[in-house]
């Protein structure tokens, strides 16, 4: 009986830690979108509630019926880039922010339709041959590079109204980062297993003691509320959203495959998945895009950082992940709870996420190094990394004279770098075979 009690206690803590990871991965980006589109406090709070609901529902659907792996579905860099670029291009065209958000709803729906078709007609697995260890490793490496800047900005306190580093916030964030990484390396037993949870709790307490000062006030909100449908208005199906939706869907297949490979490698010690998993994953990824548009949220993608979380904590079971996903859905119906759990300080949340990306970058480098790095592979990586990472440093306005569709593509260094690795490896390989 005591053994069962211990197992139940451990499973409960694993569920809570997954819940905190889901929360930390979802809490920052609605604030970023709110800043980009100049949303007021109530609009950001509504977006936060809808984001939690969609993240929980999408993660559960994928884990239960899609690829059936413990991979979080959450807002990530690719869609954040699309939102940011379309906000800029829409303003240049004279569109209001709300009109741009309605176009984005339509873009998410188009993307979802294409992903659903790829899965239903069993087309998704047919692109697997291009996802060699070099491509998968390069994607994971570029992904960590792209998001590391966002996490670091959040850690040092320059994501909010100030563009100046806050020394106290940065200190708390780096202490959290060191605690999570330290526990994952030298910790034993439950200290290692719950490194992320312990790090966030300790960081949150330190932040409240040193920085909060008790000045924060909570507005009056309803005790219970359903997430609002089409909060940004009816989707605007412009022709420009159609090709962008298709291209985004194709790129998201690489994200899906990389995430499945990374997590299955973490669980089994090697990439272990089937064609059916990829096709089901694509179909449910499309369905989840439709849910994101329906609830006016940021489109969710399969987050490869789930692999980093699992490596960091040693948690490989699926049931705590599913329970945590459902728990997030339930919490989203209670705005006071949403307000409380979204109160994780941005520096602490970003520090915990950056710690999981350390493991993810290591996995990417391992994939790259799993094959001999001859002149061909090094040249492909060099070209792709230089151009892809270089584009990440350019502001969206430099593409002002380029057509809108190309602006959305060229401004995304992750997309460009990944496509370059795929194309160069295939072309170079074919030319060698023919010679």
Tab-separated table of C-alpha atoms in Angstrom:
chain	number	residue	atom	x	y	z
A	1	UNK	CA	0.000	0.000	0.000
A	2	UNK	CA	2.809	2.353	0.823
A	3	UNK	CA	4.464	1.644	-2.539
A	4	UNK	CA	1.194	2.522	-4.293
A	5	UNK	CA	0.954	5.733	-2.290
A	6	UNK	CA	4.510	6.666	-3.277
A	7	UNK	CA	3.770	5.960	-6.941
A	8	UNK	CA	0.582	8.013	-6.783
A	9	UNK	CA	2.475	10.880	-5.144
A	10	UNK	CA	5.224	10.735	-7.788
A	11	UNK	CA	2.651	10.564	-10.596
A	12	UNK	CA	0.855	13.581	-9.134
A	13	UNK	CA	4.089	15.564	-8.972
A	14	UNK	CA	4.924	14.521	-12.552
A	15	UNK	CA	1.497	15.784	-13.653
A	16	UNK	CA	2.040	19.084	-11.835
A	17	UNK	CA	5.482	19.467	-13.402
A	18	UNK	CA	4.103	18.802	-16.894
A	19	UNK	CA	1.350	21.314	-16.117
A	20	UNK	CA	3.905	23.934	-15.090
A	21	UNK	CA	5.935	23.242	-18.247
A	22	UNK	CA	2.830	23.607	-20.427
A	23	UNK	CA	2.000	26.817	-18.622
A	24	UNK	CA	5.502	28.265	-18.827
A	25	UNK	CA	5.674	27.483	-22.552
A	26	UNK	CA	2.340	29.203	-23.211
A	27	UNK	CA	2.319	32.173	-20.862
A	28	UNK	CA	4.882	34.468	-22.482
A	29	UNK	CA	3.844	34.560	-26.120
A	30	UNK	CA	0.299	35.962	-25.673
A	31	UNK	CA	1.949	38.926	-23.926
A	32	UNK	CA	4.285	39.327	-26.906
A	33	UNK	CA	1.355	39.233	-29.350
A	34	UNK	CA	-0.538	41.710	-27.178
A	35	UNK	CA	2.403	44.083	-27.371
A	36	UNK	CA	2.749	43.726	-31.161
A	37	UNK	CA	-0.962	44.363	-31.828
A	38	UNK	CA	-1.407	46.937	-29.039
A	39	UNK	CA	-4.077	44.929	-27.208
A	40	UNK	CA	-5.372	46.298	-23.905
A	41	UNK	CA	-5.258	44.436	-20.579
A	42	UNK	CA	-8.655	42.747	-20.995
A	43	UNK	CA	-7.828	41.633	-24.530
A	44	UNK	CA	-4.509	40.146	-23.411
A	45	UNK	CA	-6.233	38.397	-20.484
A	46	UNK	CA	-8.785	36.923	-22.899
A	47	UNK	CA	-6.012	35.816	-25.256
A	48	UNK	CA	-4.213	34.206	-22.312
A	49	UNK	CA	-7.360	32.272	-21.333
A	50	UNK	CA	-7.958	31.098	-24.904
A	51	UNK	CA	-4.293	30.142	-25.295
A	52	UNK	CA	-4.379	27.928	-22.193
A	53	UNK	CA	-7.576	26.252	-23.409
A	54	UNK	CA	-6.231	25.622	-26.913
A	55	UNK	CA	-2.804	24.425	-25.702
A	56	UNK	CA	-4.410	21.945	-23.301
A	57	UNK	CA	-6.982	20.681	-25.809
A	58	UNK	CA	-4.495	20.414	-28.691
A	59	UNK	CA	-1.878	18.629	-26.580
A	60	UNK	CA	-4.438	16.122	-25.311
A	61	UNK	CA	-5.831	15.418	-28.791
A	62	UNK	CA	-2.369	14.781	-30.216
A	63	UNK	CA	-1.220	12.681	-27.275
A	64	UNK	CA	-4.411	10.611	-27.191
A	65	UNK	CA	-5.385	10.281	-30.858
A	66	UNK	CA	-2.691	11.861	-33.073
A	67	UNK	CA	0.944	10.792	-32.941
A	68	UNK	CA	0.246	9.559	-29.364
A	69	UNK	CA	3.486	10.868	-27.900
A	70	UNK	CA	3.930	13.256	-24.941
A	71	UNK	CA	4.670	16.289	-27.115
A	72	UNK	CA	3.282	19.652	-26.112
A	73	UNK	CA	1.314	21.552	-28.743
A	74	UNK	CA	1.980	25.211	-28.150
A	75	UNK	CA	2.618	28.622	-29.719
A	76	UNK	CA	6.162	28.811	-31.063
A	77	UNK	CA	8.599	30.844	-33.089
A	78	UNK	CA	7.287	30.206	-36.605
A	79	UNK	CA	3.800	31.591	-35.951
A	80	UNK	CA	5.100	34.392	-33.774
A	81	UNK	CA	7.242	35.489	-36.728
A	82	UNK	CA	4.236	35.304	-39.077
A	83	UNK	CA	2.099	37.358	-36.651
A	84	UNK	CA	4.856	39.972	-36.279
A	85	UNK	CA	5.550	40.309	-40.016
A	86	UNK	CA	1.856	40.464	-40.943
A	87	UNK	CA	1.296	43.145	-38.303
A	88	UNK	CA	3.982	45.235	-40.005
A	89	UNK	CA	2.866	44.534	-43.596
A	90	UNK	CA	-0.789	45.102	-42.667
A	91	UNK	CA	0.051	48.489	-41.152
A	92	UNK	CA	2.007	49.391	-44.304
A	93	UNK	CA	-1.081	48.524	-46.390
A	94	UNK	CA	-3.345	50.681	-44.219
A	95	UNK	CA	-5.100	47.790	-42.444
A	96	UNK	CA	-5.978	48.061	-38.780
A	97	UNK	CA	-4.560	45.533	-36.338
A	98	UNK	CA	-7.951	43.865	-35.896
A	99	UNK	CA	-8.259	43.441	-39.687
A	100	UNK	CA	-4.804	41.859	-39.778
A	101	UNK	CA	-5.782	39.468	-36.977
A	102	UNK	CA	-8.829	38.414	-39.000
A	103	UNK	CA	-6.554	37.621	-41.952
A	104	UNK	CA	-4.349	35.631	-39.582
A	105	UNK	CA	-7.380	33.616	-38.462
A	106	UNK	CA	-7.995	32.705	-42.095
A	107	UNK	CA	-4.309	31.874	-42.617
A	108	UNK	CA	-4.412	29.467	-39.663
A	109	UNK	CA	-7.544	27.823	-41.112
A	110	UNK	CA	-5.944	27.412	-44.559
A	111	UNK	CA	-2.821	25.958	-42.944
A	112	UNK	CA	-4.974	23.585	-40.923
A	113	UNK	CA	-6.879	22.426	-44.009
A	114	UNK	CA	-3.653	21.596	-45.852
A	115	UNK	CA	-2.199	19.747	-42.849
A	116	UNK	CA	-5.445	17.811	-42.420
A	117	UNK	CA	-5.406	16.837	-46.121
A	118	UNK	CA	-1.766	15.751	-45.890
A	119	UNK	CA	-2.731	13.441	-43.043
A	120	UNK	CA	-6.055	12.119	-44.403
A	121	UNK	CA	-4.593	11.309	-47.835
A	122	UNK	CA	-1.448	9.832	-46.235
A	123	UNK	CA	0.907	12.286	-47.899
A	124	UNK	CA	2.793	13.427	-44.796
A	125	UNK	CA	5.046	10.379	-44.469
A	126	UNK	CA	6.122	10.662	-48.107
A	127	UNK	CA	8.399	13.580	-47.246
A	128	UNK	CA	10.218	11.616	-44.547
A	129	UNK	CA	13.073	10.730	-46.899
A	130	UNK	CA	14.272	14.339	-46.845
A	131	UNK	CA	14.509	14.410	-43.044
A	132	UNK	CA	17.979	12.961	-42.713
A	133	UNK	CA	19.912	13.339	-39.429
A	134	UNK	CA	21.588	16.403	-40.972
A	135	UNK	CA	18.232	18.077	-41.720
A	136	UNK	CA	16.679	17.169	-38.357
A	137	UNK	CA	19.777	18.288	-36.456
A	138	UNK	CA	19.989	21.553	-38.393
A	139	UNK	CA	16.292	22.270	-37.738
A	140	UNK	CA	16.650	21.672	-33.989
A	141	UNK	CA	19.804	23.803	-33.876
A	142	UNK	CA	18.180	26.701	-35.772
A	143	UNK	CA	15.059	26.414	-33.607
A	144	UNK	CA	17.074	26.848	-30.415
A	145	UNK	CA	18.996	29.759	-31.937
A	146	UNK	CA	15.783	31.502	-33.021
A	147	UNK	CA	14.063	31.237	-29.643
A	148	UNK	CA	17.143	31.770	-27.467
A	149	UNK	CA	16.993	35.516	-28.136
A	150	UNK	CA	13.337	35.672	-27.056
A	151	UNK	CA	14.061	33.722	-23.877
A	152	UNK	CA	17.121	35.814	-23.055
A	153	UNK	CA	15.195	39.060	-23.515
A	154	UNK	CA	12.560	37.767	-21.130
A	155	UNK	CA	15.200	36.711	-18.596
A	156	UNK	CA	16.908	40.098	-18.435
A	157	UNK	CA	13.651	42.052	-18.272
A	158	UNK	CA	13.523	43.846	-21.625
A	159	UNK	CA	10.367	42.241	-23.030
A	160	UNK	CA	8.059	44.618	-21.236
A	161	UNK	CA	7.982	48.409	-21.407
A	162	UNK	CA	11.694	48.940	-20.800
A	163	UNK	CA	14.544	48.352	-23.237
A	164	UNK	CA	17.117	48.408	-20.444
A	165	UNK	CA	18.373	45.337	-18.593
A	166	UNK	CA	16.883	44.982	-15.117
A	167	UNK	CA	19.764	43.670	-12.932
A	168	UNK	CA	17.488	42.191	-10.248
A	169	UNK	CA	15.219	40.407	-12.709
A	170	UNK	CA	18.261	39.109	-14.576
A	171	UNK	CA	19.809	37.850	-11.322
A	172	UNK	CA	16.666	35.931	-10.343
A	173	UNK	CA	16.387	34.506	-13.861
A	174	UNK	CA	19.975	33.263	-14.013
A	175	UNK	CA	19.698	31.789	-10.521
A	176	UNK	CA	16.627	29.888	-11.742
A	177	UNK	CA	18.492	28.736	-14.859
A	178	UNK	CA	21.496	27.533	-12.837
A	179	UNK	CA	19.245	25.785	-10.310
A	180	UNK	CA	17.305	23.862	-12.976
A	181	UNK	CA	20.429	22.823	-14.896
A	182	UNK	CA	22.347	22.059	-11.693
A	183	UNK	CA	19.604	19.821	-10.286
A	184	UNK	CA	19.256	18.007	-13.616
A	185	UNK	CA	22.999	17.243	-13.642
A	186	UNK	CA	23.966	16.571	-10.027
A	187	UNK	CA	20.553	15.977	-8.459
A	188	UNK	CA	19.490	12.484	-7.452
A	189	UNK	CA	16.039	10.916	-7.370
A	190	UNK	CA	13.168	13.352	-7.075
A	191	UNK	CA	15.502	16.381	-7.086
A	192	UNK	CA	16.523	15.498	-10.646
A	193	UNK	CA	13.035	14.409	-11.717
A	194	UNK	CA	11.397	17.639	-10.591
A	195	UNK	CA	14.204	20.066	-11.440
A	196	UNK	CA	11.972	22.291	-13.604
A	197	UNK	CA	9.191	22.461	-11.009
A	198	UNK	CA	11.626	23.191	-8.156
A	199	UNK	CA	13.429	25.838	-10.212
A	200	UNK	CA	10.222	27.676	-11.127
A	201	UNK	CA	8.862	27.599	-7.564
A	202	UNK	CA	12.136	28.863	-6.054
A	203	UNK	CA	12.504	31.518	-8.761
A	204	UNK	CA	8.902	32.670	-8.318
A	205	UNK	CA	9.346	33.001	-4.529
A	206	UNK	CA	12.583	34.958	-4.966
A	207	UNK	CA	10.930	37.238	-7.528
A	208	UNK	CA	8.004	37.992	-5.193
A	209	UNK	CA	10.306	38.644	-2.236
A	210	UNK	CA	12.789	40.838	-4.107
A	211	UNK	CA	10.807	42.523	-6.877
A	212	UNK	CA	7.027	42.301	-6.510
A	213	UNK	CA	6.806	44.659	-3.497
A	214	UNK	CA	3.105	43.764	-3.214
A	215	UNK	CA	2.169	46.533	-5.650
A	216	UNK	CA	0.362	44.362	-8.157
A	217	UNK	CA	-3.405	44.656	-8.081
A	218	UNK	CA	-5.837	42.181	-9.597
A	219	UNK	CA	-8.824	43.567	-11.522
A	220	UNK	CA	-12.350	42.302	-10.863
A	221	UNK	CA	-13.018	39.301	-13.096
A	222	UNK	CA	-15.721	36.665	-13.348
A	223	UNK	CA	-15.212	33.451	-11.391
A	224	UNK	CA	-16.189	31.328	-14.407
A	225	UNK	CA	-16.103	32.134	-18.126
A	226	UNK	CA	-16.017	30.164	-21.363
A	227	UNK	CA	-13.276	31.026	-23.888
A	228	UNK	CA	-14.714	33.391	-26.499
A	229	UNK	CA	-15.223	32.229	-30.101
A	230	UNK	CA	-13.759	34.400	-32.875
A	231	UNK	CA	-12.789	37.115	-30.410
A	232	UNK	CA	-10.991	38.955	-33.237
A	233	UNK	CA	-14.020	38.809	-35.539
A	234	UNK	CA	-14.908	36.699	-38.576
A	235	UNK	CA	-11.888	35.306	-40.507
A	236	UNK	CA	-10.978	37.284	-43.618
A	237	UNK	CA	-10.192	34.762	-46.373
A	238	UNK	CA	-7.981	36.828	-48.674
A	239	UNK	CA	-6.215	35.182	-51.613
A	240	UNK	CA	-2.851	36.128	-50.125
A	241	UNK	CA	-3.517	33.878	-47.137
A	242	UNK	CA	-3.888	30.759	-49.317
A	243	UNK	CA	-0.288	30.332	-50.587
A	244	UNK	CA	1.108	31.393	-47.206
A	245	UNK	CA	-1.068	28.740	-45.558
A	246	UNK	CA	0.235	26.037	-47.914
A	247	UNK	CA	3.893	26.965	-47.473
A	248	UNK	CA	3.479	27.192	-43.699
A	249	UNK	CA	1.824	23.752	-43.667
A	250	UNK	CA	4.750	22.213	-45.548
A	251	UNK	CA	7.264	23.786	-43.173
A	252	UNK	CA	5.249	22.646	-40.148
A	253	UNK	CA	5.612	19.068	-41.394
A	254	UNK	CA	9.358	19.441	-40.790
A	255	UNK	CA	8.562	20.752	-37.305
A	256	UNK	CA	6.249	17.778	-36.648
A	257	UNK	CA	8.756	15.211	-37.908
A	258	UNK	CA	11.623	16.779	-35.939
A	259	UNK	CA	9.526	16.778	-32.758
A	260	UNK	CA	8.441	13.138	-33.202
A	261	UNK	CA	12.025	12.083	-33.924
A	262	UNK	CA	13.381	14.003	-30.923
A	263	UNK	CA	10.822	12.694	-28.417
A	264	UNK	CA	10.848	9.102	-29.688
A	265	UNK	CA	14.661	9.203	-29.521
A	266	UNK	CA	14.448	10.411	-25.922
A	267	UNK	CA	11.973	7.666	-24.985
A	268	UNK	CA	13.494	4.734	-26.895
A	269	UNK	CA	17.123	5.744	-27.326
A	270	UNK	CA	16.640	5.940	-31.098
A	271	UNK	CA	14.112	7.441	-33.549
A	272	UNK	CA	11.170	5.045	-33.264
A	273	UNK	CA	7.947	5.963	-35.057
A	274	UNK	CA	5.653	4.769	-37.848
A	275	UNK	CA	4.221	6.341	-40.988
A	276	UNK	CA	0.766	6.183	-39.394
A	277	UNK	CA	2.008	8.318	-36.488
A	278	UNK	CA	3.231	11.022	-38.853
A	279	UNK	CA	0.000	11.012	-40.862
A	280	UNK	CA	-2.195	11.064	-37.749
A	281	UNK	CA	0.009	13.763	-36.260
A	282	UNK	CA	-0.368	15.881	-39.401
A	283	UNK	CA	-4.148	15.425	-39.427
A	284	UNK	CA	-4.553	16.447	-35.795
A	285	UNK	CA	-2.071	19.297	-36.225
A	286	UNK	CA	-4.431	20.590	-38.929
A	287	UNK	CA	-7.433	20.129	-36.647
A	288	UNK	CA	-5.625	21.999	-33.879
A	289	UNK	CA	-4.945	24.910	-36.247
A	290	UNK	CA	-8.691	25.112	-36.853
A	291	UNK	CA	-9.296	25.152	-33.080
A	292	UNK	CA	-6.705	27.929	-32.693
A	293	UNK	CA	-8.484	30.045	-35.321
A	294	UNK	CA	-11.906	29.287	-33.801
A	295	UNK	CA	-10.754	30.591	-30.423
A	296	UNK	CA	-8.672	33.470	-31.846
A	297	UNK	CA	-5.422	32.179	-30.428
A	298	UNK	CA	-1.872	31.705	-31.697
A	299	UNK	CA	-1.658	28.583	-33.855
A	300	UNK	CA	-0.080	25.657	-32.034
A	301	UNK	CA	2.769	23.517	-33.315
A	302	UNK	CA	4.441	20.402	-31.934
A	303	UNK	CA	7.152	21.702	-29.615
A	304	UNK	CA	10.420	19.801	-29.895
A	305	UNK	CA	11.357	21.360	-26.543
A	306	UNK	CA	9.230	18.594	-24.991
A	307	UNK	CA	12.214	16.339	-25.657
A	308	UNK	CA	14.506	18.690	-23.748
A	309	UNK	CA	12.052	18.720	-20.835
A	310	UNK	CA	11.946	14.910	-20.777
A	311	UNK	CA	15.740	14.629	-20.882
A	312	UNK	CA	16.085	17.234	-18.164
A	313	UNK	CA	13.631	15.541	-15.780
A	314	UNK	CA	13.782	11.897	-16.853
A	315	UNK	CA	9.956	11.834	-17.161
A	316	UNK	CA	8.976	9.643	-20.118
A	317	UNK	CA	5.461	8.501	-19.179
A	318	UNK	CA	2.479	9.710	-21.220
A	319	UNK	CA	-0.341	9.623	-18.662
A	320	UNK	CA	0.972	12.553	-16.532
A	321	UNK	CA	1.249	14.572	-19.760
A	322	UNK	CA	-2.363	13.796	-20.699
A	323	UNK	CA	-3.639	14.613	-17.194
A	324	UNK	CA	-1.694	17.894	-17.232
A	325	UNK	CA	-3.207	18.814	-20.619
A	326	UNK	CA	-6.733	18.222	-19.317
A	327	UNK	CA	-5.911	20.146	-16.143
A	328	UNK	CA	-4.897	23.155	-18.242
A	329	UNK	CA	-8.213	22.964	-20.136
A	330	UNK	CA	-10.185	22.906	-16.872
A	331	UNK	CA	-8.180	25.804	-15.424
A	332	UNK	CA	-8.880	27.925	-18.492
A	333	UNK	CA	-12.576	28.111	-17.520
A	334	UNK	CA	-11.720	29.958	-14.297
A	335	UNK	CA	-10.293	33.437	-15.019
A	336	UNK	CA	-9.094	34.002	-11.413
A	337	UNK	CA	-7.034	30.810	-11.664
A	338	UNK	CA	-5.798	31.857	-15.090
A	339	UNK	CA	-4.747	35.167	-13.576
A	340	UNK	CA	-2.887	33.412	-10.777
A	341	UNK	CA	-1.075	30.760	-12.799
A	342	UNK	CA	-0.222	33.249	-15.528
A	343	UNK	CA	1.457	35.267	-12.769
A	344	UNK	CA	4.651	33.255	-13.146
A	345	UNK	CA	7.202	36.055	-13.647
A	346	UNK	CA	8.425	36.260	-17.238
A	347	UNK	CA	12.127	36.096	-16.230
A	348	UNK	CA	11.528	32.874	-14.267
A	349	UNK	CA	9.411	31.216	-16.985
A	350	UNK	CA	11.908	32.108	-19.696
A	351	UNK	CA	14.827	30.821	-17.606
A	352	UNK	CA	13.125	27.443	-17.108
A	353	UNK	CA	12.381	27.180	-20.830
A	354	UNK	CA	15.944	28.092	-21.769
A	355	UNK	CA	17.161	25.245	-19.532
A	356	UNK	CA	15.094	22.737	-21.546
A	357	UNK	CA	16.535	24.139	-24.773
A	358	UNK	CA	20.058	23.275	-23.596
A	359	UNK	CA	19.089	19.610	-23.937
A	360	UNK	CA	17.339	20.272	-27.245
A	361	UNK	CA	20.387	21.926	-28.771
A	362	UNK	CA	22.490	18.987	-27.575
A	363	UNK	CA	20.122	16.610	-29.365
A	364	UNK	CA	20.388	18.693	-32.543
A	365	UNK	CA	24.190	18.638	-32.426
A	366	UNK	CA	24.138	14.882	-31.783
A	367	UNK	CA	22.004	14.383	-34.893
A	368	UNK	CA	24.382	16.474	-36.975
A	369	UNK	CA	27.439	14.609	-35.649
A	370	UNK	CA	25.849	11.159	-36.143
A	371	UNK	CA	27.132	11.180	-39.736
A	372	UNK	CA	30.619	12.001	-40.935
A	373	UNK	CA	30.970	15.768	-41.318
A	374	UNK	CA	32.695	15.756	-44.683
A	375	UNK	CA	33.212	18.815	-46.897
A	376	UNK	CA	29.750	18.426	-48.459
A	377	UNK	CA	27.849	18.384	-45.160
A	378	UNK	CA	29.948	21.146	-43.604
A	379	UNK	CA	29.374	23.374	-46.657
A	380	UNK	CA	25.610	22.747	-46.553
A	381	UNK	CA	25.490	23.560	-42.848
A	382	UNK	CA	27.700	26.617	-43.259
A	383	UNK	CA	25.559	28.147	-46.024
A	384	UNK	CA	22.267	27.340	-44.294
A	385	UNK	CA	23.344	28.545	-40.860
A	386	UNK	CA	24.953	31.756	-42.085
A	387	UNK	CA	21.920	32.788	-44.142
A	388	UNK	CA	19.266	31.436	-41.752
A	389	UNK	CA	20.805	32.908	-38.593
A	390	UNK	CA	21.713	36.112	-40.424
A	391	UNK	CA	18.060	36.666	-41.361
A	392	UNK	CA	17.096	36.355	-37.696
A	393	UNK	CA	19.014	39.568	-36.978
A	394	UNK	CA	17.218	41.630	-39.655
A	395	UNK	CA	14.153	43.704	-38.675
A	396	UNK	CA	10.952	43.052	-40.705
A	397	UNK	CA	10.987	46.543	-42.250
A	398	UNK	CA	14.059	45.773	-44.399
A	399	UNK	CA	11.788	43.631	-46.612
A	400	UNK	CA	9.378	46.521	-47.201
A	401	UNK	CA	9.906	46.560	-50.972
A	402	UNK	CA	9.354	42.803	-51.341
A	403	UNK	CA	5.888	41.297	-52.129
A	404	UNK	CA	3.863	40.394	-49.008
A	405	UNK	CA	4.194	36.604	-49.384
A	406	UNK	CA	7.968	36.803	-49.754
A	407	UNK	CA	8.148	39.111	-46.740
A	408	UNK	CA	6.570	36.411	-44.581
A	409	UNK	CA	9.004	33.797	-45.897
A	410	UNK	CA	12.293	35.711	-46.053
A	411	UNK	CA	11.856	37.270	-42.627
A	412	UNK	CA	11.841	33.818	-40.988
A	413	UNK	CA	15.403	32.578	-40.565
A	414	UNK	CA	14.270	29.183	-39.218
A	415	UNK	CA	12.178	28.577	-42.330
A	416	UNK	CA	14.855	29.740	-44.777
A	417	UNK	CA	17.667	27.837	-43.044
A	418	UNK	CA	15.679	24.590	-42.906
A	419	UNK	CA	14.629	24.823	-46.556
A	420	UNK	CA	18.226	25.491	-47.591
A	421	UNK	CA	19.493	22.388	-45.766
A	422	UNK	CA	16.798	20.230	-47.382
A	423	UNK	CA	17.305	21.605	-50.904
A	424	UNK	CA	21.110	21.660	-50.847
A	425	UNK	CA	21.375	18.122	-49.488
A	426	UNK	CA	18.969	16.732	-52.072
A	427	UNK	CA	20.476	18.609	-55.026
A	428	UNK	CA	24.086	17.902	-54.080
A	429	UNK	CA	23.318	14.240	-53.450
A	430	UNK	CA	21.579	13.819	-56.807
A	431	UNK	CA	24.383	15.525	-58.722
A	432	UNK	CA	26.929	13.179	-57.082
A	433	UNK	CA	24.868	10.164	-58.039
A	434	UNK	CA	24.579	11.281	-61.624
A	435	UNK	CA	28.285	11.974	-62.061
